[in-house]
XYZ file of C-alpha atoms in Angstrom:
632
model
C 120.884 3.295 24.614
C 118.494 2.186 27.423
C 116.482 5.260 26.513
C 115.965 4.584 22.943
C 115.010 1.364 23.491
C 112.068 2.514 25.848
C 111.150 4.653 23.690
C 111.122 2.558 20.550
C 108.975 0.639 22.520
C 106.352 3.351 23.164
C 106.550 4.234 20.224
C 105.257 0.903 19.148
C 102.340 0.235 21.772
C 101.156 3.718 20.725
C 101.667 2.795 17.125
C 99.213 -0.048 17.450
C 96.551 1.536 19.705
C 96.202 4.371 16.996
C 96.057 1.570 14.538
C 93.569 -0.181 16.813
C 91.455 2.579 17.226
C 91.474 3.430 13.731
C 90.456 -0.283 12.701
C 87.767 -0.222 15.357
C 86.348 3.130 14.571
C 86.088 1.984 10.920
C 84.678 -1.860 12.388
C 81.887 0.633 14.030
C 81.298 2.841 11.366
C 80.746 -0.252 9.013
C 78.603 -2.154 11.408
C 76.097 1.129 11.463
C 76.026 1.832 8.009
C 75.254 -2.055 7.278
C 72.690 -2.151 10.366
C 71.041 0.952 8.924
C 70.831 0.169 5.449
C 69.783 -3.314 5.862
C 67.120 -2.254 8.288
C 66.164 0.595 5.700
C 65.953 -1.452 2.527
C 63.592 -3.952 4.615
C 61.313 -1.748 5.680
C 60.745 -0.423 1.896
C 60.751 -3.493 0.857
C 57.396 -4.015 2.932
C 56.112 -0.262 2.004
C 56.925 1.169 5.255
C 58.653 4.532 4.317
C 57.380 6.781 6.822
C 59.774 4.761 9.631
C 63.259 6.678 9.962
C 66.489 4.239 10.362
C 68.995 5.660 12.311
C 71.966 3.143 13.238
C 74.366 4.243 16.663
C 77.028 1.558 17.597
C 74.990 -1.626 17.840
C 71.734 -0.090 18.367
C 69.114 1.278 15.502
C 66.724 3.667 16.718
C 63.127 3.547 14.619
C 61.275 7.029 14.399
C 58.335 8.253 12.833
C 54.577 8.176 12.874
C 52.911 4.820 12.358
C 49.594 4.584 10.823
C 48.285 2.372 13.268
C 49.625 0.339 16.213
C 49.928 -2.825 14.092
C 52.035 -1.071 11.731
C 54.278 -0.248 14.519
C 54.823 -3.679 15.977
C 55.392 -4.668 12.678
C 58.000 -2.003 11.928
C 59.647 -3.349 15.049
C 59.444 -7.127 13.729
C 60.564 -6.471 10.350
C 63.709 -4.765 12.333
C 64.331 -7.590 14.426
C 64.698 -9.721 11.238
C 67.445 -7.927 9.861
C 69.701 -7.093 13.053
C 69.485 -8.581 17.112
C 66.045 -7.250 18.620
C 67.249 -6.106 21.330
C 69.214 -3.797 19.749
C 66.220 -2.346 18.199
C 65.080 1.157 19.834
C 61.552 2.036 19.494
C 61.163 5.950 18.929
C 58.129 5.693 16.998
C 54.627 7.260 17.323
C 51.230 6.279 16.090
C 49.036 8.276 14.317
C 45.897 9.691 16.765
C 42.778 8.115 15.384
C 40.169 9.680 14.057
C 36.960 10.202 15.819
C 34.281 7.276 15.411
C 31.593 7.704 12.757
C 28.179 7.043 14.534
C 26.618 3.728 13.784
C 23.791 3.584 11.215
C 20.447 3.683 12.620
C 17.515 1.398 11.578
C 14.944 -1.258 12.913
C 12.907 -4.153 11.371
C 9.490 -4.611 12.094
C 7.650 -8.358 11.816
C 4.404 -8.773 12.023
C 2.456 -12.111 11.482
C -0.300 -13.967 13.114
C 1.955 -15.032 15.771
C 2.791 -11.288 16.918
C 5.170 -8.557 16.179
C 9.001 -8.243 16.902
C 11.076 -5.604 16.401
C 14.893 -5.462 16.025
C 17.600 -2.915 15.372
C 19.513 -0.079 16.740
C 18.330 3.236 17.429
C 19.186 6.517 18.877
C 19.216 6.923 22.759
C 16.967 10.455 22.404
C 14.035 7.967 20.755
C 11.690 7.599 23.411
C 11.920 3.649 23.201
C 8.692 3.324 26.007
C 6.125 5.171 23.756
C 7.558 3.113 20.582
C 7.184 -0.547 22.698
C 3.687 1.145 24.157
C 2.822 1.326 20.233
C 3.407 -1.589 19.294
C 1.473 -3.322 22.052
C -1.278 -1.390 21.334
C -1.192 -2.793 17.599
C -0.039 -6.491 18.585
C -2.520 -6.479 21.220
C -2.735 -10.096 23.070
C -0.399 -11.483 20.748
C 2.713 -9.307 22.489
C 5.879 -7.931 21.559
C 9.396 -9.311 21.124
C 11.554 -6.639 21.577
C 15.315 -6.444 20.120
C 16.097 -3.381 20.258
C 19.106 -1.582 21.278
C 20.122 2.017 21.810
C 23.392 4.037 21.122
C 23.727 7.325 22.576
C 24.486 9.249 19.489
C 22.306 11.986 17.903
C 19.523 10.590 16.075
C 20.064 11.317 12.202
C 17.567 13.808 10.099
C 14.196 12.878 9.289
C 14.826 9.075 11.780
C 12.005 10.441 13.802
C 9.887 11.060 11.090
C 10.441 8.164 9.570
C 9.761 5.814 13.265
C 6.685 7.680 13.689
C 5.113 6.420 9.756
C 6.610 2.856 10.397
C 4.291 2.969 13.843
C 1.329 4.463 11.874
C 1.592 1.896 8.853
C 2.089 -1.252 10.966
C -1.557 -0.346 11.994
C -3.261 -1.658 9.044
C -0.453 -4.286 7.998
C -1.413 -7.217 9.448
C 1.103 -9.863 7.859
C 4.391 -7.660 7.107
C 7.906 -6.323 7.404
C 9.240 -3.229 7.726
C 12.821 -1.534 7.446
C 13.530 1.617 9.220
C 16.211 4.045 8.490
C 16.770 7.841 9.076
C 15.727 8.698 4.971
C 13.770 5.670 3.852
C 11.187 3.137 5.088
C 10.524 -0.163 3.119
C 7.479 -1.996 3.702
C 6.969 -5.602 2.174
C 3.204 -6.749 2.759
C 0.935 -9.159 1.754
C -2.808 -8.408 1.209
C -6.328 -10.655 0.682
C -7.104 -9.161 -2.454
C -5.612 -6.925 -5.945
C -8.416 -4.501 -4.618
C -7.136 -4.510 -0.885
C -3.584 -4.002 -2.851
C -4.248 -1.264 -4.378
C -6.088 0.557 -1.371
C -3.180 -0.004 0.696
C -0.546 1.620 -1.323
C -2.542 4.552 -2.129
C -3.079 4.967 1.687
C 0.545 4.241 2.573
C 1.387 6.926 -0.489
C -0.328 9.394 0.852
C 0.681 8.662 4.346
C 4.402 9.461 3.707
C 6.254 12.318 5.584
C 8.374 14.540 2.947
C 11.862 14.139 2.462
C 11.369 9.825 3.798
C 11.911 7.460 0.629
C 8.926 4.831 0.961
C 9.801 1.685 -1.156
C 6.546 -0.621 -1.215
C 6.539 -4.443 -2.094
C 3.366 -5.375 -1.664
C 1.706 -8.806 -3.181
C -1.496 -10.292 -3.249
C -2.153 -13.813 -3.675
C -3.950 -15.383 -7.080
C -7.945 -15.355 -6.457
C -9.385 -18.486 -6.394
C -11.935 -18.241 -9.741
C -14.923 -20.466 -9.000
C -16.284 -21.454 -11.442
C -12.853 -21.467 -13.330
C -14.198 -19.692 -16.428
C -12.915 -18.056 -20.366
C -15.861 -17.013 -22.656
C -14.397 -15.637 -26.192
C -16.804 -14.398 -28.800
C -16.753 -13.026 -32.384
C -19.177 -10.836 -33.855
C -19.141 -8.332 -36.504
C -18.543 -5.272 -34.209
C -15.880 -6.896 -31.623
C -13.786 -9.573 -31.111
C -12.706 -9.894 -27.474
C -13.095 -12.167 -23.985
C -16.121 -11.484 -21.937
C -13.658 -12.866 -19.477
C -10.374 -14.829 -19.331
C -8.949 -17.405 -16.489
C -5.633 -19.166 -16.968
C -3.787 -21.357 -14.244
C -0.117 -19.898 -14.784
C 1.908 -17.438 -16.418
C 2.520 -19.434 -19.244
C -0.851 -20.522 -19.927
C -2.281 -16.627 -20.012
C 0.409 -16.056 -22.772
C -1.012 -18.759 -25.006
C -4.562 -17.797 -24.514
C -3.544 -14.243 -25.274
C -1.691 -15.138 -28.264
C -4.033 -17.226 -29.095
C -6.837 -14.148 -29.047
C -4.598 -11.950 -30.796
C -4.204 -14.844 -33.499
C -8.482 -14.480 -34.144
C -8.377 -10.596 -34.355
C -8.378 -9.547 -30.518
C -7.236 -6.089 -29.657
C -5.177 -6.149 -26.736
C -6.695 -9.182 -24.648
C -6.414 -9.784 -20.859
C -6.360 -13.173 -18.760
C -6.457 -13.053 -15.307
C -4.098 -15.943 -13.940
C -6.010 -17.981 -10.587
C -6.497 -20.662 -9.053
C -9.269 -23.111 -9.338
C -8.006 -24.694 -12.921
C -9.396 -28.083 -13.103
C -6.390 -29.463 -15.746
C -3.196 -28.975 -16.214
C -4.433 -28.718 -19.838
C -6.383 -25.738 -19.357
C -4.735 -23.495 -21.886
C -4.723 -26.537 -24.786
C -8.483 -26.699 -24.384
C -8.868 -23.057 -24.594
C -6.558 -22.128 -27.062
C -8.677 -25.253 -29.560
C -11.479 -23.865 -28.502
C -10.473 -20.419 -30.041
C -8.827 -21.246 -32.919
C -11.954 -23.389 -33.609
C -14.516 -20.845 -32.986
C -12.101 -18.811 -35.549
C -12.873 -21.403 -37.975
C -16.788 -20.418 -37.963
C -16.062 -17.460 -38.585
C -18.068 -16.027 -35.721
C -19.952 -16.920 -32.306
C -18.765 -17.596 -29.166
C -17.201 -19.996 -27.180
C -17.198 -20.737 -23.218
C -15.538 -23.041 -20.899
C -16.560 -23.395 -17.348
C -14.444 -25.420 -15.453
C -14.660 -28.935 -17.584
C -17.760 -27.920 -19.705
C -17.312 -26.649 -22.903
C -19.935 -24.704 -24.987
C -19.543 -23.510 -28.735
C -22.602 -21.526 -30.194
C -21.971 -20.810 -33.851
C -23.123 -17.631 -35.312
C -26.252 -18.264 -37.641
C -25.498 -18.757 -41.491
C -22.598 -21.197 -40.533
C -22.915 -24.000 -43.357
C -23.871 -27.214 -41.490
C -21.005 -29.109 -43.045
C -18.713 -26.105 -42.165
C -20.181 -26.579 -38.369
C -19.590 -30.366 -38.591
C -16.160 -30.592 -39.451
C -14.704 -28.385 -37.105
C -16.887 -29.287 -34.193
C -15.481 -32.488 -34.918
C -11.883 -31.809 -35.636
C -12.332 -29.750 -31.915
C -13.827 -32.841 -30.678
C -10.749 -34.832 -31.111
C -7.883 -32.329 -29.915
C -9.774 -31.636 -27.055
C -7.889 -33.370 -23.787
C -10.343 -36.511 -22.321
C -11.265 -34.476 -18.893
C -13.553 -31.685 -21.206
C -17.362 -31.974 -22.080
C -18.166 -30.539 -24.950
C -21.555 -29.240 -26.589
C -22.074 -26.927 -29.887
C -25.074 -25.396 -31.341
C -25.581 -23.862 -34.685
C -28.606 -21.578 -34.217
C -31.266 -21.954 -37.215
C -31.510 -18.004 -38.940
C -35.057 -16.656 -38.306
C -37.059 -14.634 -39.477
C -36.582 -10.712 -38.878
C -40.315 -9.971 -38.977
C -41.330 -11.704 -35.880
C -39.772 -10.915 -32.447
C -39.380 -13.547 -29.657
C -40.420 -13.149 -26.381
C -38.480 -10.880 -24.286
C -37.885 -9.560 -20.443
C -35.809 -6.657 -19.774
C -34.645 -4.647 -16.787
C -33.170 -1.254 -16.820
C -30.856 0.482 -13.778
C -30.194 3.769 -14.090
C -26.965 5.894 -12.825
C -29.375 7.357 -10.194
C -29.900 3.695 -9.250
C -33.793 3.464 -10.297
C -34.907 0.390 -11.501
C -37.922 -0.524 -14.631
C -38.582 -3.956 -15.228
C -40.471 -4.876 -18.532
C -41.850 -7.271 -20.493
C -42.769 -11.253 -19.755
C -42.941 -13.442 -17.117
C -44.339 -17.085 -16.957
C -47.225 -15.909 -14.049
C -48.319 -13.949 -11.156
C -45.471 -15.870 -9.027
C -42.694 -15.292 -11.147
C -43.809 -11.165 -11.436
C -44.126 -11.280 -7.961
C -40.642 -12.865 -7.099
C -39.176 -10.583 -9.879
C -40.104 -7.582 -8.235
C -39.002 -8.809 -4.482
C -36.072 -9.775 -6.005
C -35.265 -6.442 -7.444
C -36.388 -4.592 -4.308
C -34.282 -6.484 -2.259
C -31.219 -5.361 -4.350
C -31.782 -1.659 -5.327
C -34.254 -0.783 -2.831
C -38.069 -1.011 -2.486
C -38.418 2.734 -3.218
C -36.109 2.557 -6.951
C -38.212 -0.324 -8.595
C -40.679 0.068 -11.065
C -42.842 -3.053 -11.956
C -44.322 -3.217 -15.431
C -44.497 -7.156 -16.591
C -46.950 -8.900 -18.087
C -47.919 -12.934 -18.035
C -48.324 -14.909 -21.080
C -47.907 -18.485 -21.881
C -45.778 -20.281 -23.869
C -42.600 -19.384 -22.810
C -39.120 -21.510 -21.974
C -39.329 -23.403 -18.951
C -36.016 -21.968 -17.869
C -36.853 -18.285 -18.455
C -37.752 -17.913 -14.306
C -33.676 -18.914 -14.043
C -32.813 -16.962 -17.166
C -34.641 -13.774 -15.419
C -33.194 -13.926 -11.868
C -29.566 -14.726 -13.166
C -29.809 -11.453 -15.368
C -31.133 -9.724 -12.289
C -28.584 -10.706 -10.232
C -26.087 -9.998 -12.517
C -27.312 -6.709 -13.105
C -26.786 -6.005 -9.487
C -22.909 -5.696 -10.062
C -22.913 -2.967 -12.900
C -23.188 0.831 -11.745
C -26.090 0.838 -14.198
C -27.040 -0.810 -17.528
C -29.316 -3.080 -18.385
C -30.656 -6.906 -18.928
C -32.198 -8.583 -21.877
C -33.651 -12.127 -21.562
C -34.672 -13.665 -24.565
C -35.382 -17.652 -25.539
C -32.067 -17.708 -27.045
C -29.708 -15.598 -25.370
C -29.503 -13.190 -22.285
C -27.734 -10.090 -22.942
C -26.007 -7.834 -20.301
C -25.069 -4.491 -21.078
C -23.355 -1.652 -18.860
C -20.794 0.221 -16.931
C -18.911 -0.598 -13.625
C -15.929 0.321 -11.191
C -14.755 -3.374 -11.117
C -11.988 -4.375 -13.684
C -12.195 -7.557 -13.335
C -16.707 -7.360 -13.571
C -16.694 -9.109 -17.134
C -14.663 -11.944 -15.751
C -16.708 -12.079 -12.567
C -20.147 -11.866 -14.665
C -19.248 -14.354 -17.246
C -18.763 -17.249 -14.372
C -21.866 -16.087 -12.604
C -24.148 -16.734 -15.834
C -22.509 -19.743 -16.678
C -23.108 -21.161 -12.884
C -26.348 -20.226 -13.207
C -27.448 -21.084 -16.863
C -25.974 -23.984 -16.815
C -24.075 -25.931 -19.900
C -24.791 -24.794 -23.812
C -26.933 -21.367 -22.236
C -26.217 -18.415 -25.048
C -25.339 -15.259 -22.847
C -23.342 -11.887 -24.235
C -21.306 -10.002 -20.931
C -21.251 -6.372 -23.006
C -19.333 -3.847 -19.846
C -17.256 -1.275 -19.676
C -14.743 -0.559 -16.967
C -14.914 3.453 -15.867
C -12.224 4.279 -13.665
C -14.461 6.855 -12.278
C -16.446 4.593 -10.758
C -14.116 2.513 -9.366
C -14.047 1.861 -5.370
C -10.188 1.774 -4.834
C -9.313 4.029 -7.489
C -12.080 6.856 -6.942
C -10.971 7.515 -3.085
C -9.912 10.656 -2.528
C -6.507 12.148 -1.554
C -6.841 13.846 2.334
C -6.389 17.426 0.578
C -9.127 16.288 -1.801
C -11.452 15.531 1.410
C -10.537 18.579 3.131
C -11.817 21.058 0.222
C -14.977 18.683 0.171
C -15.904 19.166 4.369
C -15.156 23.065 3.691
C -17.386 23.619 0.968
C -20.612 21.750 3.232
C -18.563 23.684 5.879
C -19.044 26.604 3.881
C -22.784 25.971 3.296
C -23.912 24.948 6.376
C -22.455 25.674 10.012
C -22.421 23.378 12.923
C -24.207 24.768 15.878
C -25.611 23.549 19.393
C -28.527 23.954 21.753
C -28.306 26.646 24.207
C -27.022 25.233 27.276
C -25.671 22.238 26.209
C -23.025 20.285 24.073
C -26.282 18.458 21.791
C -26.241 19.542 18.334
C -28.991 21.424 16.599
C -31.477 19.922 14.663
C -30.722 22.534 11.606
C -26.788 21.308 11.715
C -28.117 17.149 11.168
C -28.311 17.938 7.556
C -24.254 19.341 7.862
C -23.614 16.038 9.647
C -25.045 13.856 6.981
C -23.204 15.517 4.474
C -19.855 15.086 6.300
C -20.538 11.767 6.735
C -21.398 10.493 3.323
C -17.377 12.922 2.456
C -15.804 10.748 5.219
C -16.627 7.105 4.102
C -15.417 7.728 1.089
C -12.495 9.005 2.522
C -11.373 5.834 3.877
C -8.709 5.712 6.757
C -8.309 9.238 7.901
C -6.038 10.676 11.319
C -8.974 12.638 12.215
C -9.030 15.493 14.977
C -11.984 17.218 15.842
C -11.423 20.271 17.829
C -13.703 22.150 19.759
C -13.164 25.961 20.979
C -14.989 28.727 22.909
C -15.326 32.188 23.467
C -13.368 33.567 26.582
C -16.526 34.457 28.378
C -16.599 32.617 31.732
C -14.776 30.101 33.859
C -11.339 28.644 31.511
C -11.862 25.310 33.212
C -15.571 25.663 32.082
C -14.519 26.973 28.487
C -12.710 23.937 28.493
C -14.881 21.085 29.196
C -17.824 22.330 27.185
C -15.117 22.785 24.345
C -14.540 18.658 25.064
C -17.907 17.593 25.094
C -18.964 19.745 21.935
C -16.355 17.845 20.106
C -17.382 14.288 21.445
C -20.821 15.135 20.166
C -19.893 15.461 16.938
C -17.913 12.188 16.796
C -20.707 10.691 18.383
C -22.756 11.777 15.199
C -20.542 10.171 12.789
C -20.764 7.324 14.744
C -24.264 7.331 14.874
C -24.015 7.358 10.626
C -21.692 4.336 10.695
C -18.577 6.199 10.180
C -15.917 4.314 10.697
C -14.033 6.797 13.776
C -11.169 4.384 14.995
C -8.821 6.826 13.899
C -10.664 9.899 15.136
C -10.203 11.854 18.439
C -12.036 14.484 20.199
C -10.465 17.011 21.934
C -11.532 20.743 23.272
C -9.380 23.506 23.735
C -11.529 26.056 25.302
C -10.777 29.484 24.592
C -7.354 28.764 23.169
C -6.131 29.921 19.644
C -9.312 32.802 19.051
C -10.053 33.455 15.522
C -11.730 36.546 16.195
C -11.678 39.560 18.954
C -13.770 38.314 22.110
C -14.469 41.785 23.105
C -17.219 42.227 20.294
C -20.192 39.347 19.934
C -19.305 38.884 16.414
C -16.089 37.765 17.320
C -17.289 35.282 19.874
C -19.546 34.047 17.808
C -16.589 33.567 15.601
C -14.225 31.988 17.926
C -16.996 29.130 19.453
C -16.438 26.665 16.776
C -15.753 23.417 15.531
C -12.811 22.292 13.413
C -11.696 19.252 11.739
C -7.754 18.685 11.285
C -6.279 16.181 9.434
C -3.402 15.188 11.233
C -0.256 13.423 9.471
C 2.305 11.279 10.515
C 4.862 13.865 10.804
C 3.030 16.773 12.125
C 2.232 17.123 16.218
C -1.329 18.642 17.181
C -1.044 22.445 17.892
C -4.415 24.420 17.657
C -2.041 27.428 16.088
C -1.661 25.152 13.195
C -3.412 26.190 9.750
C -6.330 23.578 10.180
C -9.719 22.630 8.227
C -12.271 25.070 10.309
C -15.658 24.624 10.954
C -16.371 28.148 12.378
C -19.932 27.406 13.791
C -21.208 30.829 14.125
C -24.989 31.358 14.976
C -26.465 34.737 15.145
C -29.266 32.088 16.374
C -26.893 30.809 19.098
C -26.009 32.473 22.363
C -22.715 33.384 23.901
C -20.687 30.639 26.430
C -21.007 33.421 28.607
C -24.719 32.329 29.284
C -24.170 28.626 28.474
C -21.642 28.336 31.242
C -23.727 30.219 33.381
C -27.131 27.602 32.454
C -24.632 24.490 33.602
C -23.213 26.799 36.428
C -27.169 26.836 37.897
């Protein structure tokens, strides 16, 4: 009985701890999955589904590769929201990062008055002395602020290319900035002049390495137009501006609209400064639309002076009414006179001076003058101008004629002096000015000149044509085009030198006047002039007679006012032959002189295909005997 009741006992303690363990094993169980899910759904909620949940006992283990290292922590944080964080076990990685792109390479150049600074980050391999060096040398006393810092990373294709035109362009920018960067340089400027405009982008243009983007943004500021001056006419075979000036935008819209209202093809204003009204365009565009009214003449305003010259026939009451009706719409700061010319007759011919230039720049001058004073300053006049060798004098004196007609004949001279050639006809009643030029903006420049110098209510016709040809900024030519012009004189005529010596011979002076006149039309050039020998005596001999043959002849250009800043000299000696040495032909081939044009992105190397003056000279002897004359 005792032992049953033990055993019942047992029975019932093990009973419950099988129950117990049951109820805890299911407790743990449910505390996991609940942990694990509720950690899981969390984690998706916040688009973290790379991180692997697994929940053992109290503690949830977090696994998988984290994008980044903030992702991780806050993997771990979102975790610790849902259970205890200390129960949280961190069994996650991060992903390795990927290498670091190299920074982008560039630099900004400033130059002003004040000086130049310079800004950016560049490669480590630039050689940042000889970039600072250049920059002094262009600054000069006004210094350098450099800002520049360096990454040691390989410099990018085409960055040293494109350094080495920023350091060559800042040369002739004077007030400008430029951007840098490993395919493109950008180059904002600001020039004197339209014409100093246009020069510079054609040099910078041709200046530009291949493969480098050049983006240009360069502005010139409004001329000043003194006197401020428009001069419309109408005749029978045109009707057009001898020359146009507005004071805005705006107000060369209405004068142009205003032209193209009377019958003008195609009209052009240049907008300046100098206006003396705000009401500029109101007088001009009355003025037009009244001299539309005659029916034919012309019309010109300098500064506050207005002059109207009707065409002859115009009905007097015709004249009257619209002189007067212009009169009163005129604003108050204007002057204005008119003139109706009476018609006369066709059979008798006024008095008349005339003055012909020619292309080749001769110069005839014909027909009146008031006396022996007024010939006499005609002629010094003209020989002043064109030359005292290109004027021929044929006037006469006679009396009777205007006592403005000494004015009438210097202001057509002078004006004259700005066409290419043409021609000038003074008459009583008008002076007429006929020609061609390189100037676009000549009629506009001519028009003011004879009304400065005519004075108010003075009849004058401004008849030019604008031939790009002639035309100063637009006629330079390209570096190519200069190279096939120094190798045809090249061609014709060989540059040699006294035996003995590095002084050029008196037959090659012709050669060097040739190349001259090519080079200063040429305009900024990066000019090498190389000079070589034979391989007959002494290297170190070859090599300074090479150097001094090559200073002579950039001596010469200097001597012809060539402009040689951007020249160098340099000799060679026997280096880079042309011909065999062993034979006298060949020597005579190989002492020579030749000019290389030298580009931004090219390095000097006498190998290089170049523009060769061979300067053979049956005439001239070997080096052999001119080292051996300096030797003694």
């Amino acid at each position: 009985m005792r032992l049953s009741s033990l055993l019942t006992i047992f029975l019932t303690f093990a009973a419950a701890a099988v129950v117990s363990l049951v109820a805890a094993n299911f407790s743990v169980s449910l505390i996991e999955d609940s942990s694990e899910i509720g950690v899981r759904d969390a984690l998706d909620a916040k688009g973290m589904t790379w991180a692997e949940v697994e929940a053992n006992g109290l503690q949830v283990s977090l696994s998988g590769v984290a994008p980044t290292e903030a992702v991780r922590f806050s993997a771990l944080t979102t975790a610790g929201s849902v259970v205890d964080a200390a129960r949280v076990i961190d069994d996650m990685n991060v992903a390795a990062l990927e290498a670091l792109a190299p920074p982008t390479f560039s630099a900004e150049i400033l130059r002003n008055d004040s000086g130049l600074s310079v800004i950016g980050l560049i490669p480590s391999s630039t050689d940042r002395d000889y970039v600072i060096a250049r920059f002094n040398s262009i600054a000069g006393s006004n210094g350098v602020t450099d800002l520049l810092e360096a990454a040691d990373y390989p410099a990018p294709d085409g960055w040293d290319r494109a350094m080495e035109f920023a350091l060559s362009a800042m040369s002739s920018l004077p007030r400008a900035k430029v951007s840098v960067q490993a395919d493109r340089v950008a180059i904002t400027a600001i020039t004197d002049s339209a014409a100093d405009k246009a020069r510079l982008e054609k040099n910078l243009n041709r200046m530009a390495p291949e493969k480098i983007t050049l983006r240009l943004d360069v502005s010139a500021p409004r001329p000043v137009i003194t006197p401020f001056t428009t001069r419309f006419q109408i005749t029978q075979d045109d009707i057009s501006f001898d020359a146009c000036s507005a004071d805005s935008d705006l107000a060369a819209e209405r004068i142009i609209g205003a032209a193209k209202a009377a019958g003008a093809t195609n009209p052009k204003c240049t907008v300046g400064l100098g206006s003396p009204t705000p009401k500029w365009a109101d007088a001009v565009t009355a003025s037009i639309h009244a001299l539309t009214q005659l029916g034919g003449g012309s019309v010109t305003i300098a500064d506050a002076d207005i002059s109207v010259l009707a065409e002859a026939g115009v009905q007097q009451s015709t004249f009257d009414t619209v002189i007067g009706e212009l009169e009163n719409t005129l604003p108050d700061v204007f002057a204005l006179q008119a003139k109706l010319p009476q018609t006369q007759d066709p059979n008798e011919g006024p008095p008349e001076f005339t003055a012909t230039l020619s292309p080749e720049g001769q110069v005839q001058l014909r027909g009146r003058v008031n006396d022996d004073a007024l010939r006499e300053l005609t002629s010094s006049f003209a020989k002043a101008r064109f030359g005292s060798d290109n004027v021929y004098t044929a006037t006469r004196v006679v009396d009777d004629l205007p006592a403005d007609w000494a004015a009438r004949v210097l202001a057509g001279l002078e004006g004259l002096g700005e066409l290419s050639h043409g021609s000038v006809v003074v008459t009583p009643e008008e002076l007429t000015l006929t020609g061609d030029t390189g100037n676009p903006d000549a009629s506009t420049t001519l028009s003011a000149l004879l009304a400065g110098k005519l004075g108010d209510g003075a009849a004058f016709d401004v008849n030019v044509t604008y031939q790009k040809k002639l035309d100063p900024v637009l006629g330079l030519p390209t570096p190519d085009e200069c190279e096939a012009e120094i190798g045809a004189i090249i061609a014709a005529g060989k540059i040699n030198f006294e035996p003995g010596s590095a002084t050029i011979d008196a037959s090659a002076l012709g050669t060097m006047d040739d190349i001259a006149a090519v080079l200063k039309r040429c305009g900024d050039l990066n000019l090498e002039i190389q000079g070589y020998t034979d391989s007959q005596g002494r290297e170190e001999m070859n090599l300074a007679l090479s150097q001094s043959r090559a200073e002579s002849v950039l001596n010469e250009l200097r001597a012809r006012r060539v402009v040689t800043g951007s020249f160098k000299a340099v000799g060679f000696g026997e280096k880079s032959p042309v011909a065999d040495n062993d034979t006298e032909a060949g020597r005579e081939a190989n002492r020579r002189i030749e000019f290389r044009l030298v580009r931004p992105d090219t390095v000097a190397s006498p190998d290089e295909t170049t523009l060769e003056n061979a300067s053979q000279n049956s005439d001239t002897p070997s080096d052999e005997t001119t080292q051996e004359s300096a030797t003694e």
